[in-house]
Coordinates of C-alpha atoms in Angstrom, one line a residue:
X1 CA 11.6 -43.8 59.7
X2 CA 10.0 -41.1 61.8
X3 CA 10.5 -38.5 59.3
X4 CA 9.0 -40.8 56.5
X5 CA 5.9 -41.3 58.5
X6 CA 5.3 -37.5 59.0
X7 CA 5.5 -36.8 55.4
X8 CA 3.2 -39.6 54.7
X9 CA 0.9 -38.0 57.5
X10 CA 0.9 -34.8 56.0
X11 CA 0.4 -36.4 52.3
X12 CA -2.8 -37.9 53.5
X13 CA -4.0 -35.0 55.2
X14 CA -3.7 -32.9 52.1
X15 CA -5.3 -35.4 50.0
X16 CA -8.0 -35.4 52.6
X17 CA -8.3 -31.6 52.1
X18 CA -8.5 -32.1 48.4
X19 CA -11.3 -34.7 48.3
X20 CA -12.8 -32.5 51.2
X21 CA -13.0 -29.4 48.3
X22 CA -13.6 -31.5 45.4
X23 CA -16.8 -33.1 47.0
X24 CA -18.1 -29.3 48.3
X25 CA -17.4 -28.0 44.7
X26 CA -19.2 -30.7 43.0
X27 CA -22.3 -28.8 42.3
X28 CA -20.6 -25.7 41.3
X29 CA -18.6 -27.8 38.9
X30 CA -21.7 -28.8 36.8
X31 CA -21.7 -25.5 35.2
X32 CA -18.4 -25.9 33.9
X33 CA -19.0 -29.2 32.2
X34 CA -19.1 -29.6 28.5
X35 CA -22.6 -30.9 28.5
X36 CA -24.0 -34.4 29.7
X37 CA -21.2 -37.2 29.7
X38 CA -21.2 -39.8 26.9
X39 CA -23.0 -43.2 27.9
X40 CA -20.1 -45.7 28.0
X41 CA -22.0 -48.5 28.8
X42 CA -23.5 -49.0 25.3
X43 CA -20.1 -49.1 23.6
X44 CA -18.6 -52.5 22.6
X45 CA -15.2 -51.4 21.4
X46 CA -12.8 -51.6 24.5
X47 CA -10.2 -49.4 22.9
X48 CA -12.6 -46.5 22.3
X49 CA -14.2 -46.9 25.4
X50 CA -11.4 -46.6 27.3
X51 CA -10.3 -43.4 25.0
X52 CA -13.7 -42.0 26.1
X53 CA -13.5 -42.5 29.7
X54 CA -10.0 -40.9 30.0
X55 CA -11.4 -38.0 28.5
X56 CA -14.4 -37.6 30.3
X57 CA -12.3 -37.8 33.6
X58 CA -10.2 -34.9 32.0
X59 CA -13.2 -33.0 31.6
X60 CA -14.5 -33.7 35.3
X61 CA -10.8 -32.2 36.5
X62 CA -11.1 -29.1 34.5
X63 CA -14.7 -28.2 35.6
X64 CA -13.7 -29.0 39.4
X65 CA -10.3 -26.6 38.7
X66 CA -12.8 -23.9 37.3
X67 CA -14.8 -24.3 40.1
X68 CA -11.7 -23.9 42.9
X69 CA -10.8 -21.0 41.0
X70 CA -14.3 -19.2 41.3
X71 CA -14.2 -20.1 44.8
X72 CA -10.8 -18.8 45.9
X73 CA -10.0 -16.4 43.4
X74 CA -13.1 -14.7 41.9
X75 CA -15.3 -12.2 44.1
X76 CA -18.6 -13.3 45.0
X77 CA -20.1 -9.9 46.0
X78 CA -20.9 -6.8 44.0
X79 CA -18.9 -3.6 44.7
X80 CA -22.2 -1.6 45.1
X81 CA -22.8 1.7 47.2
X82 CA -24.8 1.0 50.1
X83 CA -26.7 3.5 51.8
X84 CA -27.2 3.3 56.0
X85 CA -30.2 4.8 57.5
X86 CA -31.8 7.7 55.8
X87 CA -28.8 8.3 53.3
X88 CA -29.4 7.7 49.4
X89 CA -26.7 6.6 47.0
X90 CA -27.3 9.5 44.8
X91 CA -26.2 12.1 47.2
X92 CA -22.7 10.7 47.5
X93 CA -20.2 12.5 45.8
X94 CA -17.0 11.9 43.9
X95 CA -15.0 13.3 46.7
X96 CA -16.5 11.0 49.0
X97 CA -15.8 7.7 46.9
X98 CA -12.4 8.8 46.6
X99 CA -11.5 8.9 50.2
X100 CA -12.7 5.3 50.6
X101 CA -11.1 3.6 47.3
X102 CA -7.6 2.1 47.1
X103 CA -4.6 4.4 45.5
X104 CA -5.0 2.7 41.9
X105 CA -8.7 3.3 41.6
X106 CA -8.2 6.7 43.2
X107 CA -6.1 7.3 40.0
X108 CA -8.7 6.5 37.3
X109 CA -10.8 9.7 37.6
X110 CA -9.6 12.8 35.7
X111 CA -10.6 15.9 34.2
X112 CA -8.8 16.5 30.7
X113 CA -9.6 20.4 29.8
X114 CA -9.4 21.3 25.8
X115 CA -11.3 24.3 25.6
X116 CA -10.7 25.4 21.9
X117 CA -10.8 21.9 20.1
X118 CA -14.4 20.0 21.5
X119 CA -16.9 19.1 21.8
X120 CA -15.1 15.5 22.2
X121 CA -16.4 12.0 21.2
X122 CA -14.2 8.8 22.5
X123 CA -14.1 5.1 22.6
X124 CA -12.4 2.1 24.0
X125 CA -10.9 -1.0 23.0
X126 CA -12.7 -4.3 23.8
X127 CA -10.1 -4.7 26.8
X128 CA -10.9 -1.1 28.0
X129 CA -7.2 -0.5 28.3
X130 CA -6.9 2.3 25.4
X131 CA -9.2 5.0 24.8
X132 CA -9.2 7.0 21.5
X133 CA -10.5 10.7 21.8
X134 CA -11.7 13.0 18.8
X135 CA -12.4 16.7 19.1
X136 CA -14.9 18.4 16.9
X137 CA -12.2 20.5 15.5
X138 CA -9.6 17.9 14.1
X139 CA -8.1 16.8 17.3
X140 CA -7.2 13.0 17.7
X141 CA -5.4 11.4 20.4
X142 CA -4.7 7.5 21.8
X143 CA -4.3 7.0 25.7
X144 CA -3.3 4.0 27.3
X145 CA -5.5 4.1 30.4
X146 CA -3.5 1.7 32.7
X147 CA -0.2 3.7 32.6
X148 CA -2.0 7.4 31.4
X149 CA 0.7 7.6 28.5
X150 CA 0.0 9.5 25.5
X151 CA 0.7 7.0 22.6
X152 CA -0.1 9.4 19.8
X153 CA -1.4 12.9 19.0
X154 CA -2.0 14.7 16.0
X155 CA -4.1 17.3 14.3
X156 CA -6.1 16.4 11.2
X157 CA -7.4 20.2 10.6
X158 CA -11.0 18.9 9.6
X159 CA -14.0 18.5 11.1
X160 CA -14.4 14.9 13.2
X161 CA -17.9 13.8 14.0
X162 CA -16.8 10.4 15.4
X163 CA -14.5 7.8 15.9
X164 CA -14.2 4.2 16.5
X165 CA -11.6 1.6 17.1
X166 CA -11.6 -1.7 14.7
X167 CA -10.5 -5.3 15.8
X168 CA -7.5 -4.1 18.0
X169 CA -5.7 -0.8 19.3
X170 CA -3.3 -0.9 16.0
X171 CA -6.2 0.7 14.0
X172 CA -9.2 2.9 14.0
X173 CA -11.4 5.0 11.8
X174 CA -12.2 8.4 11.8
X175 CA -15.9 10.2 10.8
X176 CA -14.5 13.4 9.1
X177 CA -15.9 16.1 7.1
X178 CA -16.3 14.5 3.8
X179 CA -15.2 11.1 4.1
X180 CA -14.2 8.3 6.7
X181 CA -10.6 7.7 7.1
X182 CA -8.3 4.8 8.7
X183 CA -5.7 5.3 10.7
X184 CA -3.0 3.4 12.2
X185 CA -1.6 4.0 16.1
X186 CA 1.0 6.0 14.8
X187 CA -1.6 8.4 12.9
X188 CA -0.6 7.2 9.4
X189 CA -3.6 7.4 7.0
X190 CA -4.0 3.9 5.7
X191 CA -7.3 4.4 3.8
X192 CA -9.8 6.7 2.6
X193 CA -13.1 5.5 2.3
X194 CA -14.9 7.8 -0.4
X195 CA -18.1 5.6 -1.0
X196 CA -19.4 6.2 2.2
X197 CA -19.8 9.9 1.7
X198 CA -19.9 12.3 4.5
X199 CA -20.2 10.3 8.0
X200 CA -22.2 11.1 10.7
X201 CA -21.8 8.4 12.8
X202 CA -19.6 5.0 13.2
X203 CA -19.8 1.2 14.3
X204 CA -17.6 -1.5 13.9
X205 CA -18.8 -5.6 14.2
X206 CA -15.7 -7.3 15.6
X207 CA -16.9 -10.7 14.9
X208 CA -17.7 -9.7 11.4
X209 CA -14.8 -7.1 10.5
X210 CA -17.5 -4.8 9.5
X211 CA -17.1 -1.0 9.6
X212 CA -20.7 0.7 9.5
X213 CA -21.3 4.2 8.8
X214 CA -24.4 6.7 8.4
X215 CA -24.0 9.9 6.4
X216 CA -25.9 13.1 6.2
X217 CA -28.2 11.6 3.3
X218 CA -29.6 8.6 5.5
X219 CA -27.4 6.3 3.5
X220 CA -26.2 3.1 5.5
X221 CA -23.2 1.3 4.5
X222 CA -21.3 -1.9 5.3
X223 CA -17.7 -2.5 4.7
X224 CA -15.7 -5.3 5.1
X225 CA -12.1 -4.2 6.4
X226 CA -10.5 -7.3 6.0
X227 CA -11.4 -7.8 2.1
X228 CA -12.0 -4.0 1.6
X229 CA -15.4 -5.1 -0.1
X230 CA -18.6 -2.9 0.6
X231 CA -21.0 -5.6 1.8
X232 CA -24.5 -3.3 1.9
X233 CA -25.3 0.0 0.6
X234 CA -28.9 1.2 1.6
X235 CA -30.6 4.3 1.7
X236 CA -33.0 4.2 4.9
X237 CA -35.6 6.7 3.2
X238 CA -36.3 8.2 6.8
X239 CA -34.1 11.2 6.6
X240 CA -30.8 12.4 8.3
X241 CA -30.1 10.8 11.8
X242 CA -26.9 10.3 13.9
X243 CA -28.3 7.9 16.3
X244 CA -27.0 4.5 15.8
X245 CA -26.0 1.9 18.0
X246 CA -25.0 -1.6 17.6
X247 CA -27.1 -4.7 19.5
X248 CA -23.8 -6.6 21.2
X249 CA -26.1 -9.9 21.2
X250 CA -26.9 -10.3 17.2
X251 CA -24.8 -7.8 15.8
X252 CA -27.8 -5.7 14.3
X253 CA -27.6 -1.9 13.5
X254 CA -30.4 0.2 15.0
X255 CA -31.4 3.6 13.7
X256 CA -33.5 6.3 15.6
X257 CA -35.1 8.8 13.3
X258 CA -37.1 12.3 13.2
X259 CA -40.2 10.3 13.2
X260 CA -39.8 8.6 16.4
X261 CA -39.2 5.1 14.7
X262 CA -36.0 2.7 15.5
X263 CA -35.3 0.6 12.4
X264 CA -32.7 -2.7 12.8
X265 CA -30.7 -3.5 9.7
X266 CA -28.7 -6.4 8.7
X267 CA -26.0 -6.1 5.9
X268 CA -27.9 -8.5 3.3
X269 CA -31.0 -7.2 3.4
X270 CA -31.8 -3.8 1.5
X271 CA -34.8 -3.2 4.0
X272 CA -35.1 -3.0 7.7
X273 CA -36.0 -6.2 9.8
X274 CA -37.9 -4.3 12.3
X275 CA -39.6 -0.9 12.1
X276 CA -40.9 0.4 15.6
X277 CA -42.7 3.4 16.7
X278 CA -40.8 4.3 19.9
X279 CA -41.7 7.8 20.5
X280 CA -44.0 10.7 19.5
X281 CA -41.0 12.7 18.2
X282 CA -37.5 12.5 17.1
X283 CA -35.2 9.9 18.9
X284 CA -32.2 11.3 21.0
X285 CA -30.7 8.4 22.2
X286 CA -30.4 4.4 21.8
X287 CA -28.6 1.9 24.2
X288 CA -28.6 -2.1 24.3
X289 CA -28.0 -4.1 27.4
X290 CA -25.2 -6.6 27.3
X291 CA -27.5 -9.5 26.9
X292 CA -29.3 -7.7 23.7
X293 CA -32.8 -8.6 25.2
X294 CA -33.1 -5.0 26.8
X295 CA -33.2 -1.7 24.7
X296 CA -33.6 1.8 26.1
X297 CA -34.6 4.6 23.7
X298 CA -34.9 8.6 24.7
X299 CA -37.0 11.0 22.8
X300 CA -37.3 14.7 22.6
X301 CA -41.0 14.2 24.0
X302 CA -39.2 13.7 27.5
X303 CA -39.7 10.0 27.7
X304 CA -37.4 7.1 28.3
X305 CA -38.8 3.6 27.6
X306 CA -37.3 0.2 28.2
X307 CA -38.1 -2.2 25.6
X308 CA -38.3 -6.2 25.4
X309 CA -36.9 -6.7 22.1
X310 CA -38.0 -10.6 22.1
X311 CA -41.4 -9.2 22.4
X312 CA -41.3 -5.8 20.7
X313 CA -43.2 -4.3 23.8
X314 CA -42.6 -1.4 26.5
X315 CA -41.6 -2.8 30.0
X316 CA -41.2 0.5 31.7
X317 CA -41.5 4.3 30.7
X318 CA -40.2 7.2 32.7
X319 CA -40.6 10.9 32.4
X320 CA -37.2 12.3 31.4
X321 CA -34.6 13.2 29.0
X322 CA -31.2 12.1 27.5
X323 CA -28.9 13.1 24.9
X324 CA -26.7 10.2 25.0
X325 CA -26.9 6.5 27.3
X326 CA -25.2 3.4 27.8
X327 CA -25.3 0.3 29.4
X328 CA -22.5 -1.0 31.6
X329 CA -21.5 -4.6 31.9
X330 CA -23.4 -5.1 35.4
X331 CA -26.5 -3.7 33.8
X332 CA -26.3 0.1 35.1
X333 CA -27.6 2.6 32.9
X334 CA -26.0 6.1 32.2
X335 CA -28.1 9.0 30.9
X336 CA -26.7 12.6 30.3
X337 CA -28.8 15.7 29.9
X338 CA -26.8 18.9 29.6
X339 CA -24.0 19.1 32.2
X340 CA -25.7 16.6 34.5
X341 CA -25.2 12.6 34.6
X342 CA -27.1 10.4 36.1
X343 CA -26.8 6.3 36.8
X344 CA -29.7 4.2 37.2
X345 CA -30.0 0.7 38.6
X346 CA -32.2 -2.3 38.7
X347 CA -31.5 -3.4 42.3
X348 CA -34.2 -6.3 41.8
X349 CA -33.8 -7.8 38.1
X350 CA -37.4 -6.8 37.5
X351 CA -36.6 -4.0 34.8
X352 CA -37.6 -1.4 37.5
X353 CA -34.6 1.1 37.4
X354 CA -34.1 3.7 40.2
X355 CA -31.5 6.6 40.5
X356 CA -28.1 5.2 41.8
X357 CA -25.9 8.0 41.3
X358 CA -25.5 11.8 40.1
X359 CA -22.7 13.7 38.8
X360 CA -23.0 17.7 38.1
X361 CA -20.2 18.8 35.7
X362 CA -19.1 22.4 35.7
X363 CA -21.8 24.6 34.4
X364 CA -21.9 25.3 31.0
X365 CA -20.4 22.2 30.1
X366 CA -22.6 20.2 27.6
X367 CA -22.4 16.2 27.6
X368 CA -22.1 14.9 24.3
X369 CA -21.1 11.2 24.9
X370 CA -21.1 8.8 28.2
X371 CA -19.5 5.5 27.9
X372 CA -18.6 2.8 30.4
X373 CA -14.9 1.4 30.3
X374 CA -15.3 -1.8 30.3
X375 CA -13.9 -4.3 33.1
X376 CA -13.8 -0.9 35.3
X377 CA -15.9 0.8 37.5
X378 CA -15.3 3.4 35.5
X379 CA -17.5 6.3 33.6
X380 CA -16.5 8.4 30.6
X381 CA -17.6 11.6 29.7
X382 CA -17.1 13.5 26.6
X383 CA -18.3 17.1 26.8
X384 CA -17.7 20.5 25.1
X385 CA -14.7 21.2 27.4
X386 CA -12.7 18.1 27.0
X387 CA -12.9 14.4 28.4
X388 CA -13.8 13.5 31.9
X389 CA -13.7 10.2 33.7
X390 CA -15.7 9.5 37.2
X391 CA -15.9 6.3 39.4
X392 CA -19.3 4.2 39.0
X393 CA -18.9 1.2 42.0
X394 CA -20.2 -2.2 40.5
X395 CA -20.5 -0.9 36.9
X396 CA -17.8 -3.1 35.5
X397 CA -17.2 -6.9 35.2
X398 CA -14.5 -7.7 37.5
X399 CA -13.3 -10.8 35.9
X400 CA -12.2 -10.7 32.5
X401 CA -11.6 -13.5 30.1
X402 CA -7.9 -13.5 28.5
X403 CA -9.2 -15.0 25.4
X404 CA -11.6 -12.8 24.8
X405 CA -10.3 -9.5 26.4
X406 CA -6.7 -9.2 27.6
X407 CA -6.0 -5.6 28.8
X408 CA -2.3 -7.0 29.7
X409 CA -1.7 -8.9 26.2
X410 CA 1.9 -8.9 24.6
X411 CA 2.6 -8.3 21.0
X412 CA 2.8 -12.0 20.5
X413 CA -0.5 -12.6 22.1
X414 CA -2.2 -9.8 20.3
X415 CA -1.0 -11.1 16.9
X416 CA -2.0 -14.7 17.7
X417 CA -5.8 -13.3 18.7
X418 CA -5.7 -11.1 15.4
X419 CA -4.9 -14.2 13.0
X420 CA -7.5 -16.3 15.1
X421 CA -10.3 -13.7 14.8
X422 CA -9.5 -13.6 10.7
X423 CA -9.8 -17.3 10.8
X424 CA -13.5 -17.3 13.1
X425 CA -14.5 -14.6 11.1
X426 CA -18.4 -14.7 10.5
X427 CA -19.8 -14.2 7.2
X428 CA -22.4 -11.1 7.0
X429 CA -25.3 -13.5 6.4
X430 CA -25.0 -14.9 10.0
X431 CA -26.5 -11.8 11.3
X432 CA -30.1 -12.1 12.1
X433 CA -32.3 -11.4 14.9
X434 CA -32.1 -14.7 16.5
X435 CA -28.7 -15.9 16.3
X436 CA -29.7 -19.2 17.8
X437 CA -31.1 -20.2 14.5
X438 CA -27.8 -20.6 12.9
X439 CA -27.0 -24.4 12.1
X440 CA -30.2 -25.6 13.0
X441 CA -32.3 -27.3 10.5
X442 CA -35.8 -26.2 9.6
X443 CA -38.4 -29.4 10.4
X444 CA -40.4 -31.2 7.5
X445 CA -43.9 -30.3 7.1
X446 CA -45.8 -33.4 7.4
X447 CA -48.6 -33.5 5.1
X448 CA -51.6 -35.0 6.9
X449 CA -53.5 -37.4 4.7
X450 CA -57.3 -38.1 5.2
X451 CA -58.2 -41.7 6.0
X452 CA -59.9 -43.7 3.4
X453 CA -63.4 -43.2 5.2
X454 CA -62.9 -39.5 5.8
X455 CA -62.5 -39.3 1.9
X456 CA -65.6 -41.7 1.1
X457 CA -67.5 -39.6 3.7
X458 CA -66.7 -36.1 1.9
X459 CA -67.6 -37.6 -1.4
X460 CA -71.0 -38.6 -0.3
X461 CA -71.6 -35.0 0.7
X462 CA -70.8 -33.6 -2.5
X463 CA -72.8 -36.2 -4.6
X464 CA -75.6 -35.4 -2.1
X465 CA -75.0 -31.8 -2.8
X466 CA -74.8 -32.4 -6.4
X467 CA -78.1 -34.5 -6.2
X468 CA -80.0 -31.7 -4.1
X469 CA -79.8 -29.0 -6.8
X470 CA -82.9 -27.9 -8.4
X471 CA -83.4 -26.9 -12.1
X472 CA -85.9 -24.3 -13.6
X473 CA -88.9 -25.4 -15.2
X474 CA -88.6 -25.0 -19.0
X475 CA -91.3 -24.8 -21.8
X476 CA -91.8 -26.6 -24.9
X477 CA -90.9 -30.2 -23.4
X478 CA -87.3 -29.2 -22.1
X479 CA -88.2 -30.1 -18.6
X480 CA -89.1 -33.7 -19.0
X481 CA -88.3 -36.4 -16.3
X482 CA -85.9 -37.8 -18.6
X483 CA -83.9 -34.7 -19.3
X484 CA -83.6 -33.5 -15.8
X485 CA -82.3 -36.8 -14.8
X486 CA -79.6 -36.7 -17.3
X487 CA -78.8 -33.2 -16.0
X488 CA -78.7 -34.3 -12.2
X489 CA -76.3 -37.2 -13.9
X490 CA -74.0 -34.8 -15.6
X491 CA -73.9 -32.5 -12.4
X492 CA -73.1 -35.4 -10.1
X493 CA -70.2 -36.7 -12.6
X494 CA -68.8 -33.1 -12.4
X495 CA -68.7 -32.8 -8.7
X496 CA -67.1 -36.5 -8.4
X497 CA -64.3 -35.1 -11.1
X498 CA -63.7 -32.1 -9.5
X499 CA -63.4 -33.9 -6.1
X500 CA -60.9 -36.5 -7.5
X501 CA -59.0 -33.9 -8.9
X502 CA -58.9 -31.8 -5.7
X503 CA -57.7 -34.5 -3.4
X504 CA -56.1 -36.7 -6.1
X505 CA -58.1 -39.9 -5.8
X506 CA -57.3 -42.4 -8.7
X507 CA -60.0 -44.4 -9.5
X508 CA -58.7 -48.3 -9.7
X509 CA -60.7 -50.6 -11.6
X510 CA -61.9 -53.7 -9.4
X511 CA -60.8 -56.2 -12.0
X512 CA -58.3 -55.9 -14.9
X513 CA -59.6 -55.3 -17.9
X514 CA -58.9 -58.0 -20.8
X515 CA -56.9 -56.9 -23.9
X516 CA -58.8 -57.6 -27.0
X517 CA -57.0 -59.9 -29.0
X518 CA -56.0 -58.3 -32.3
X519 CA -55.2 -60.4 -35.6
X520 CA -51.6 -60.7 -36.5
X521 CA -50.6 -60.9 -40.3
X522 CA -49.9 -64.2 -41.5
X523 CA -46.4 -63.7 -41.3
X524 CA -46.4 -63.5 -37.8
X525 CA -49.2 -65.9 -36.9
X526 CA -47.0 -68.7 -36.5
X527 CA -45.1 -66.6 -33.4
X528 CA -48.2 -66.2 -31.5
X529 CA -49.1 -68.4 -28.8
X530 CA -51.7 -71.1 -29.3
X531 CA -54.7 -71.7 -27.9
X532 CA -55.1 -75.0 -25.7

């Protein structure tokens, strides 16, 4: 009996602790609820009311469980660098950071020197686990960034201008000298896209399964890789460009041109949706924030500007130069210039970016691309002598959603995700500047009809204006008072007629007009109604 009482007491204590935790997490659990709960008091059907009440309880329990997980499992503070006293964060070098981090993080920075095959371009998968490397002289390789194993390496013996992953790490596209090619992870050529011409830059829209390319003639191509159809083929008309980026918020493709303009395109429109004059010279780099509302542009006029896409106006302008730019998941901005890399940070959230970190490559290295690795505090650098990687504390999102991007997914999970993504594929028509308009109905315009008094007042004004018209005096008896009166009557009648046609006012007779009796033939007179 004593043992049972002790067990009962411990159970009561645990229940009390759980209730206290749930009471603490009630305000935090609200953001995980699926909107406002259903109003069950209005329902009269008892069965339906009971089913909905059970579901509402389950929704509340799941929200509380998510809040519990956020409290105990997810970190609450960002891991940014903090300077003490007169120290500056941009003076802290990579050697100092490597001495302070754990063993796993210390293995992430590396320098891969490949002198004869550069300059190099690269791309990460959505989960950040795999990296695709492409050298200008035809060298292609895929690397597992967690185990640092080389998955595949081969030589195409042709100029490679850009590389990009498709929907997962099983397929990737390469912009080669004459055409873009699609390969699988084993290096086998799957497709040759001859309709695209000689590509300079590639992008992939994962929600729509669209491969986008811009060739050396300034021609923009959209191709659906799931069906093989070309969705769009448009001439930009602004010359050759190799500056192309995708807005992650609405999947709009943006191009930077030699005249200082930025054009925004969607696959179902032959003309650009937006044309912005951003700089007084050729644009060298473009980057979009993850929320999709902030755009950074760099021009040869040595200006870096931050734009609010919702208003299309400049927020900040800095005197600097950049050949490549990229935003991290936490909003850090990486800039490259020659052999120097700068990382800017917005500490307050007012779009006032300042220096956060600096990194210098070996003198003579020309940096071609900088790109943050998703879900990691790592910045990848592609330069003329190979690929490098540095640590940038606070740049990556620490908590990944396994339904969106899972770095540790198995083969079965990958297949399931591919099937679901194909079933949930969005059509090209859904790409627009404001994706919140999808599924909404345009409200009908209500025709405001004037009241009876307002119509009568307007009619009186037109009649008065018509009566006040003056006529020229004519000779030979043509200006008699009787003729002038007839002319005024005609003017008034014409004004009334035009007013009724304009306002669609129908004249209704006050009394019903009697129908004139018609004499019937003698053969039908016996059927006529007799008068009393």
